[in-house]
Coordinates of C-alpha atoms and ligand atoms in Angstrom, one line a residue:
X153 CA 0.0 0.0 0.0
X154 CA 1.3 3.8 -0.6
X155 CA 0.5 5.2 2.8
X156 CA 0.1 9.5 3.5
X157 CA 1.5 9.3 6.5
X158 CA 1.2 12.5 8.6
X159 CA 3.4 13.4 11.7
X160 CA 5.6 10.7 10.3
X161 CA 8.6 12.6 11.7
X162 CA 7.5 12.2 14.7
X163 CA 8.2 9.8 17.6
X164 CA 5.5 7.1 17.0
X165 CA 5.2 8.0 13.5
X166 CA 8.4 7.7 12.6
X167 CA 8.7 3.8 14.6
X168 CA 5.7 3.4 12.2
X169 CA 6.9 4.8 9.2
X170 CA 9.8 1.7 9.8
X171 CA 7.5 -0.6 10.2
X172 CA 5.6 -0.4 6.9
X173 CA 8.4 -0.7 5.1
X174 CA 9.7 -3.2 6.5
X175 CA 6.5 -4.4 5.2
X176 CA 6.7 -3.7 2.0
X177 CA 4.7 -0.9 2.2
X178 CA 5.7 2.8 0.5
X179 CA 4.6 5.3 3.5
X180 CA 4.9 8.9 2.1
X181 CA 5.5 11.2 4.9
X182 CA 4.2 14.6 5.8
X183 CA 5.4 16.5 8.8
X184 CA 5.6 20.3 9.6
X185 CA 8.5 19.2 11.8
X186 CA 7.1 21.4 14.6
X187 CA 8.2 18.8 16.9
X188 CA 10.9 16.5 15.2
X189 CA 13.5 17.0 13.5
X190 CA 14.4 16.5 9.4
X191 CA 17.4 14.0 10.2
X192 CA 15.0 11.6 11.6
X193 CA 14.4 10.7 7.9
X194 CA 17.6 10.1 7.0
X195 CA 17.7 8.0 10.0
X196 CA 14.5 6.0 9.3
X197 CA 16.6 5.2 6.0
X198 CA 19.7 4.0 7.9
X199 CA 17.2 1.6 9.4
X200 CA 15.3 0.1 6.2
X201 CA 18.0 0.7 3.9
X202 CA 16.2 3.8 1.6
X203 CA 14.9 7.0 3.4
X204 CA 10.9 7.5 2.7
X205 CA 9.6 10.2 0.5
X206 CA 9.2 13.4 2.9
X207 CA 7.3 15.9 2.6
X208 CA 7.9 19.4 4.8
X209 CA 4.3 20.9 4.9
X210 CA 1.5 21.4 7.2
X211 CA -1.9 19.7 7.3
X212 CA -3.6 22.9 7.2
X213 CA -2.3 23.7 4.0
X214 CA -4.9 22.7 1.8
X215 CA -3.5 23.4 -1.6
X216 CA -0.1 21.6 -0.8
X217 CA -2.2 18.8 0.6
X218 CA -4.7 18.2 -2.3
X219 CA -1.4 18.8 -4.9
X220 CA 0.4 15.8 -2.4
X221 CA -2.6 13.9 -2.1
X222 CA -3.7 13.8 -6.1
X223 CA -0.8 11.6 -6.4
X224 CA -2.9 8.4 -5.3
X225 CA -2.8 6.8 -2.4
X226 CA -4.3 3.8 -0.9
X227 CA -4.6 5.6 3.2
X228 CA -3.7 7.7 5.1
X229 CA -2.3 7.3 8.8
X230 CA -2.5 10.3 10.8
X231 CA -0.6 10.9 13.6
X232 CA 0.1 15.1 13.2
X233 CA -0.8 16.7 16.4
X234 CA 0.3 18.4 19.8
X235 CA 0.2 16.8 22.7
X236 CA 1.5 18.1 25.7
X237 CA -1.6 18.0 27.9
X238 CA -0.4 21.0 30.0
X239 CA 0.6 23.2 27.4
X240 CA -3.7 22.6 25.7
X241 CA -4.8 23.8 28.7
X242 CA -2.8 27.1 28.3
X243 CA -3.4 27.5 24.5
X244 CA -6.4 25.6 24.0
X245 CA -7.1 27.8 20.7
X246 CA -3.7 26.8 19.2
X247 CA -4.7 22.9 20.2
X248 CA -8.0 22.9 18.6
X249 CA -6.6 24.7 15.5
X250 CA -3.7 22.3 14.8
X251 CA -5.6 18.8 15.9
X252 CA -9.4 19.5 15.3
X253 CA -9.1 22.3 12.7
X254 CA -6.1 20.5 11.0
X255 CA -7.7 17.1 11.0
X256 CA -10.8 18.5 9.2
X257 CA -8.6 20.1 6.5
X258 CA -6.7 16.8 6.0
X259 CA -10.5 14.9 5.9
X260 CA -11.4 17.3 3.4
X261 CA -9.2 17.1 1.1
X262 CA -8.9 13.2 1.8
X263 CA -12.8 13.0 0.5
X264 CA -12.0 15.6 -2.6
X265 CA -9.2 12.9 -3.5
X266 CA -10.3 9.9 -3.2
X267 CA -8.6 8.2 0.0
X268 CA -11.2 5.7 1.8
X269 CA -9.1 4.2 4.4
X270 CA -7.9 6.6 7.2
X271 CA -6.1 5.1 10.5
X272 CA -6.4 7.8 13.1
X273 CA -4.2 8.2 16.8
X274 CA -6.7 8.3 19.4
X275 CA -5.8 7.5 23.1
X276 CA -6.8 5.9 26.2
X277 CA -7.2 9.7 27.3
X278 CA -10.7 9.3 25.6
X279 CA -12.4 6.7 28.6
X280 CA -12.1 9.6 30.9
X281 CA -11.8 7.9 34.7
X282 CA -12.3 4.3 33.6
X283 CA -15.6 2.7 35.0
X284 CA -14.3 -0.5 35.5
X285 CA -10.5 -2.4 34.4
X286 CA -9.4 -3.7 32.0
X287 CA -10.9 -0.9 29.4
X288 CA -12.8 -1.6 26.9
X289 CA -13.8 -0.3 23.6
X290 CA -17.5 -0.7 24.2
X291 CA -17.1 1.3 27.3
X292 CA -18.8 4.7 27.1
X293 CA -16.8 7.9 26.2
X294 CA -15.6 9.8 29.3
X295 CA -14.7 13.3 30.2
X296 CA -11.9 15.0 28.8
X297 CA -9.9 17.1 31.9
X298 CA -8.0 18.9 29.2
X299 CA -8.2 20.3 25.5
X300 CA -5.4 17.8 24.1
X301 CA -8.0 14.7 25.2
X302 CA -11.2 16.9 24.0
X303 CA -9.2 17.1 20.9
X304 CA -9.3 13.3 20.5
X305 CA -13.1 13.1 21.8
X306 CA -14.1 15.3 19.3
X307 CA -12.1 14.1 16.3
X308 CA -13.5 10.4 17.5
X309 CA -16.4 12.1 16.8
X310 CA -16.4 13.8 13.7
X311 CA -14.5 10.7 12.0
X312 CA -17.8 8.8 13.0
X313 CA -19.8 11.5 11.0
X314 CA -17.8 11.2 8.4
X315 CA -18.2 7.7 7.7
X316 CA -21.9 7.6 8.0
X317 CA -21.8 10.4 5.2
X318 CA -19.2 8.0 3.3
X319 CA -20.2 4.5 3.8
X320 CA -17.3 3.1 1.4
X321 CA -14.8 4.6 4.0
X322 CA -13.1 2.4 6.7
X323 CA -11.7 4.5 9.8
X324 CA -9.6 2.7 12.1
X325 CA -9.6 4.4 15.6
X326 CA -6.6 3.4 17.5
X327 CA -6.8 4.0 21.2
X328 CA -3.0 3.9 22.7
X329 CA -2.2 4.0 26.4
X330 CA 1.0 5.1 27.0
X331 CA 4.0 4.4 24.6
X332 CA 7.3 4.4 25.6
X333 CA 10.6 3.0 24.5
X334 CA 12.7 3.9 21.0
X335 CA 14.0 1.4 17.8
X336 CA 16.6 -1.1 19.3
X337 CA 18.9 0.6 16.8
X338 CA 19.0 3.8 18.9
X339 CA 18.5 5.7 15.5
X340 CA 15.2 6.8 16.3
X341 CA 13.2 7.5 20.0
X342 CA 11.3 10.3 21.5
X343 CA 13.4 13.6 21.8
X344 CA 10.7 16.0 23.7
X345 CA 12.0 19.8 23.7
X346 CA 12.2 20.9 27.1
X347 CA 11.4 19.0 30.3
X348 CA 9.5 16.4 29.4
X349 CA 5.7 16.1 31.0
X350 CA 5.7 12.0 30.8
X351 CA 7.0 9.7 33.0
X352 CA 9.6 7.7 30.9
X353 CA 11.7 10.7 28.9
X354 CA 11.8 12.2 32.2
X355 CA 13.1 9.4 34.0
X356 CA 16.0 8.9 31.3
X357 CA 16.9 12.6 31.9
X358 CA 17.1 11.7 35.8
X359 CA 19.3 8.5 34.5
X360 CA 21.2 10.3 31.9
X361 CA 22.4 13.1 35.2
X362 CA 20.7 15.9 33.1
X363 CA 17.7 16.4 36.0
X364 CA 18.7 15.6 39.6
X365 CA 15.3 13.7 40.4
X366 CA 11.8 12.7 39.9
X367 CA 9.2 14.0 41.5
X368 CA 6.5 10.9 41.5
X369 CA 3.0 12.3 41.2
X370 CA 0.7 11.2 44.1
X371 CA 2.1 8.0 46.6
X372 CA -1.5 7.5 48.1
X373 CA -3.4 6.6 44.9
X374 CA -5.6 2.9 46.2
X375 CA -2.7 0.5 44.3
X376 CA -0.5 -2.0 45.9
X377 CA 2.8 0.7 46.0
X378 CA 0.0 3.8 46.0
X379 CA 1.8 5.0 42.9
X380 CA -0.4 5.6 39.8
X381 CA -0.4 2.6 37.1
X382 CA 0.0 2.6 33.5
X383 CA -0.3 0.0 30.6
X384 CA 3.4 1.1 28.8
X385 CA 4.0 -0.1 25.3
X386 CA 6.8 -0.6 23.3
X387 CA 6.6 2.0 20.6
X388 CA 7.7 -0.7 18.0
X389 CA 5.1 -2.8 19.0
X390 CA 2.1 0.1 18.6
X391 CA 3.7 0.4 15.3
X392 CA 3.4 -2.8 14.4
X393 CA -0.3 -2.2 15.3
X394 CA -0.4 0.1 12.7
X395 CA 0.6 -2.0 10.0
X396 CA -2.0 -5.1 11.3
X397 CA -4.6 -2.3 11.0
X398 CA -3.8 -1.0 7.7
X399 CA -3.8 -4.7 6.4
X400 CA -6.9 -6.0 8.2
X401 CA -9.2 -3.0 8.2
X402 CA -7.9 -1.5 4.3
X403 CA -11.1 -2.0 2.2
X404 CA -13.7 -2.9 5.4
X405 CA -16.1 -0.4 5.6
X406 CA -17.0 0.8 8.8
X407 CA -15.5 2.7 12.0
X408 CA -13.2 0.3 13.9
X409 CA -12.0 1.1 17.7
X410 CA -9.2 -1.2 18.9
X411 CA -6.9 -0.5 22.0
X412 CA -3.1 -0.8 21.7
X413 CA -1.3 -1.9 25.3
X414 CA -0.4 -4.7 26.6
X415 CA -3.1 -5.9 28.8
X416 CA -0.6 -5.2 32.1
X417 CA -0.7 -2.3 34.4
X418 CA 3.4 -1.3 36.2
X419 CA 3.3 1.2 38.7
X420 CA 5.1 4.5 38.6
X421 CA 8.1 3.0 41.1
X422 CA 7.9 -0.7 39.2
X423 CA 9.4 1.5 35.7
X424 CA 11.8 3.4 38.0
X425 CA 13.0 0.3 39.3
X426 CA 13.0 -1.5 35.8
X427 CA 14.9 1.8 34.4
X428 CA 17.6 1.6 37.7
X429 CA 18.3 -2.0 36.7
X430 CA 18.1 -1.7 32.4
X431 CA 20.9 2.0 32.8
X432 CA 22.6 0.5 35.9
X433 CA 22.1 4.3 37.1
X434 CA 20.3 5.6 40.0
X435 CA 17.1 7.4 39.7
X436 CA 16.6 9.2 42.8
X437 CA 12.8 10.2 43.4
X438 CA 10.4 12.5 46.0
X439 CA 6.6 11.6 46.4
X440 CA 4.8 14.7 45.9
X441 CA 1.0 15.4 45.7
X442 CA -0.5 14.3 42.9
X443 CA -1.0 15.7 39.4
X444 CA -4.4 17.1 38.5
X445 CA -6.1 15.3 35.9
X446 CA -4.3 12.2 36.6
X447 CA -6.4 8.7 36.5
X448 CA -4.9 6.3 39.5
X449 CA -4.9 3.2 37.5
X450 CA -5.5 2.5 33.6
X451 CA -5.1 -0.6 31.5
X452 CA -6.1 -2.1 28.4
X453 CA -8.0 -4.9 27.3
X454 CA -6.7 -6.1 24.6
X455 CA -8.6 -8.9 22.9
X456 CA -10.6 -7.2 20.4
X457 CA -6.7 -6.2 18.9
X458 CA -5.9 -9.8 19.4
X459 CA -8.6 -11.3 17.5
X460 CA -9.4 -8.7 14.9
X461 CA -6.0 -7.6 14.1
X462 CA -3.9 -10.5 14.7
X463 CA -1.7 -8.3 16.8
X464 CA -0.4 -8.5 20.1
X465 CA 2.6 -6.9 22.1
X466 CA 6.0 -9.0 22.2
X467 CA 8.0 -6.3 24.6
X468 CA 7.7 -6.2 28.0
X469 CA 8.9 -3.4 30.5
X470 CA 12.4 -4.5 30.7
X471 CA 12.6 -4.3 26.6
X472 CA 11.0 -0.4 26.9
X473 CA 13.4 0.5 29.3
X474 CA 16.3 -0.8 27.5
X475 CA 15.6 0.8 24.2
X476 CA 14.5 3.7 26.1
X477 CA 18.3 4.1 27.6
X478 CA 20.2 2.8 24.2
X479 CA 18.6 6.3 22.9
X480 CA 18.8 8.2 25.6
X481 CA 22.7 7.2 26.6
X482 CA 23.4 7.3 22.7
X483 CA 25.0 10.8 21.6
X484 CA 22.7 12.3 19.7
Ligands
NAD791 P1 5.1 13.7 18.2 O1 5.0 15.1 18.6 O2 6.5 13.1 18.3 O3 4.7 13.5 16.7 C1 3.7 14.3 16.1 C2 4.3 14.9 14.8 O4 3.3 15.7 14.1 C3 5.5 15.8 15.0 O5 6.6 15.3 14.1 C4 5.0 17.2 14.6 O6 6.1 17.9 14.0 C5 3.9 16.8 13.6 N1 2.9 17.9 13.5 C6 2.2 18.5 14.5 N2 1.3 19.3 14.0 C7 1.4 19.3 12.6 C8 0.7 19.9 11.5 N3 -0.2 20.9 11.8 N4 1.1 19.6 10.3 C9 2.1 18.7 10.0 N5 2.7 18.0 11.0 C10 2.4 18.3 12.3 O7 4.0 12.9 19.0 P2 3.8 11.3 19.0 O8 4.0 10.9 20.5 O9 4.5 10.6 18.0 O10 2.2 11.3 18.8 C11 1.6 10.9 17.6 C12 0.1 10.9 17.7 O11 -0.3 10.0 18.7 C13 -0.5 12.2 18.1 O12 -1.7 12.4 17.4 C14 -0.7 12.1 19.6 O13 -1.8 12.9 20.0 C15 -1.1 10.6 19.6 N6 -0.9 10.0 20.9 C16 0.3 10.0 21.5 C17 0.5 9.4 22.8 C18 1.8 9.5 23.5 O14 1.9 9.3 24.7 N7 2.9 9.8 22.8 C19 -0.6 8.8 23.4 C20 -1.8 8.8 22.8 C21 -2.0 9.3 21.5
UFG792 N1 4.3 10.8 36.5 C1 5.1 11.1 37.5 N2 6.1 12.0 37.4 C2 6.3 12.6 36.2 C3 5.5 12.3 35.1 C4 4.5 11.3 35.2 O1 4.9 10.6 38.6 O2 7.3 13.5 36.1 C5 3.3 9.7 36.6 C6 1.9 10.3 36.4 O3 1.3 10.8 37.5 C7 1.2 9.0 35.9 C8 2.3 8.2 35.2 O4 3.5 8.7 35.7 O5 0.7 8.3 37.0 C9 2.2 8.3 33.7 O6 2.2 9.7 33.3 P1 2.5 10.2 31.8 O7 2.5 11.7 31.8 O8 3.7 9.5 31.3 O9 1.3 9.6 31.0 P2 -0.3 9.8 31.2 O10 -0.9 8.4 31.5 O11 -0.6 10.9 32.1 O12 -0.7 10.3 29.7 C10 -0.5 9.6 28.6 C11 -0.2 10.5 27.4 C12 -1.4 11.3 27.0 C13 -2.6 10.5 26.9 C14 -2.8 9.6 28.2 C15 -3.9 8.7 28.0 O13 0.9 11.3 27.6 O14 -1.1 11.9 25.8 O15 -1.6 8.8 28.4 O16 -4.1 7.9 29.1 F1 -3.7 11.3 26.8

């Protein structure tokens, strides 16, 4: 398949942008590089062999879009977006431009050229406080505490509409919990700007020296440690996600929501302990109050992804933390 992919410079899209063609795919990507960096494609072609087709241009830009997309392809992934959740709650009007506005522009011209099959990045951020674990996708949509997960709500949303007005299309709505990890290569990971806001790039920092320690968000949450839980996957495995949904869903009419985890919760101190014994550093922590917003515990069922897709994780949190430090340790 020739695959638009969008954010492909990016840190999942760029695992995924691997991953298809080590499929045999041709992905095609399309990045503003707002928040990546241009040598990540030369990089993606150290890893495959060939660097893909890129594409500097934003998804907002309708007339280099439609030019782009007139070339024929078969779908599109889209992964463009911000996503720090603190930074949507400051500039909500910049979030809902670039995610909600943008998205609408890329459907647009999508529909004007012809592209039915459209995998879309949701997240786990969309059940709201979860009514009951393992989630679900049948489970009803929850409240958004932010603009960045309102984004996703409402995108969910219109991409329903969308294919009730265009019955041929098939959307694939991918819910990820939280991905972590880089290529065992080293050549590609996630390289926030700043201080990072999630748990693992900010723990690597801690490892890596560059920030003294971390400050672990809330240590009376009702779990065994009383640190918040998370269901962490390996960002190679989400991408291989990508490529079973692509090739199961490509051609099936219909709106399909699958989660991407792993099915297993860790606690906040259970990946600081993995991350002490995968760096062979020391991560020194505090327990401070806990972060607004913040769910206690969140995991994913994963079965419908299992059965539908063929797919399932092979990494486990000792894997994410290794990759994670072969990145972060590597001189970049
Ligand atoms: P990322 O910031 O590394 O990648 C997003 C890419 O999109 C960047 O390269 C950025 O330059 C590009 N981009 C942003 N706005 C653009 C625009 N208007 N036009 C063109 N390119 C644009 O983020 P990521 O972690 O790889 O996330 C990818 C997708 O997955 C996003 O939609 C994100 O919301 C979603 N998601 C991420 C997580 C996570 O924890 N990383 C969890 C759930 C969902
Ligand atoms: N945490 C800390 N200290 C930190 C950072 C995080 O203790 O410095 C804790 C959090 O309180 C939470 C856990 O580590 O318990 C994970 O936090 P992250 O920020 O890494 O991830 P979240 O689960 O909050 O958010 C992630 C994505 C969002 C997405 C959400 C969906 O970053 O984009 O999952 O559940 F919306």
């Amino acid at each position: 398949m020739r695959v638009l992919v969008t954010g492909g410079a990016g840190f999942i899209g760029s695992h995924t942008v691997v991953a298809l063609m080590e499929a045999g795919h041709e992905p095609v990507v399309l990045d503003n590089l707002s928040n990546s960096r241009a040598s990540v494609i030369r990089r993606v072609g150290e890893i495959t062999g060939s660097a893909p087709e890129f594409h500097e241009m934003d998804i907002r830009d309708q007339e280099a879009l439609t030019e782009l997309a007139s070339q024929g392809f078969d779908a599109c992934v889209h992964f463009a977006a911000l996503k720090a959740v603190g930074e949507s709650v400051e500039q909500p009007i910049r979030y809902y431009e670039n995610n909600v506005a943008g998205t609408i522009s890329l459907l647009s011209v999508l529909l004007e050229t012809g592209i039915e099959n459209f995998v879309f990045s949701s997240s786990a951020t969309v059940y709201g406080i979860p009514q009951s674990l393992p989630m679900t996708e049948d489970m009803p949509i929850g409240e958004a505490t932010n603009p960045y997960g309102q984004s996703k709500i409402m995108m969910e949303q219109v991409l329903a509409d969308v294919q009730i007005a265009n019955p041929t299309w098939s959307v694939s709505l991918l819910r990820y919990f939280n991905p972590v990890g880089a290529h065992h290569s080293s050549l590609i990971g996630e390289d926030p700007r700043g201080i990072p806001n999630n748990l693992m790039p900010y723990v690597a920092q801690v490892a890596e020296g560059r920030l003294p320690k971390l400050r672990v968000f809330g240590g009376d949450y009702p779990t065994p440690d009383g640190t918040g839980i998370r269901d962490f996957i390996h960002v190679v495995d989400l991408a291989a996600g990508h490529v079973a949904a692509l090739e199961g869903l490509a051609g099936k009419p219909g709106v399909h929501i699958h989660n991407l985890g792993t099915g297993r919760g860790h606690s906040v101190l259970e990946l600081v302990s993995a991350y002490e014994g995968a760096s062979g550093q020391p991560i020194p922590y505090e327990i401070v109050e806990r972060r607004a917003g913040d769910v206690a515990e969140s995991w994913a069922d994963v079965s419908k992804a299992r059965s539908e897709l063929g797919w399932a994780t092979e990494r486990d949190l000792i894997d994410m933390c290794r990759d994670s430090w072969g990145w972060q340790s590597r001189a970049k």
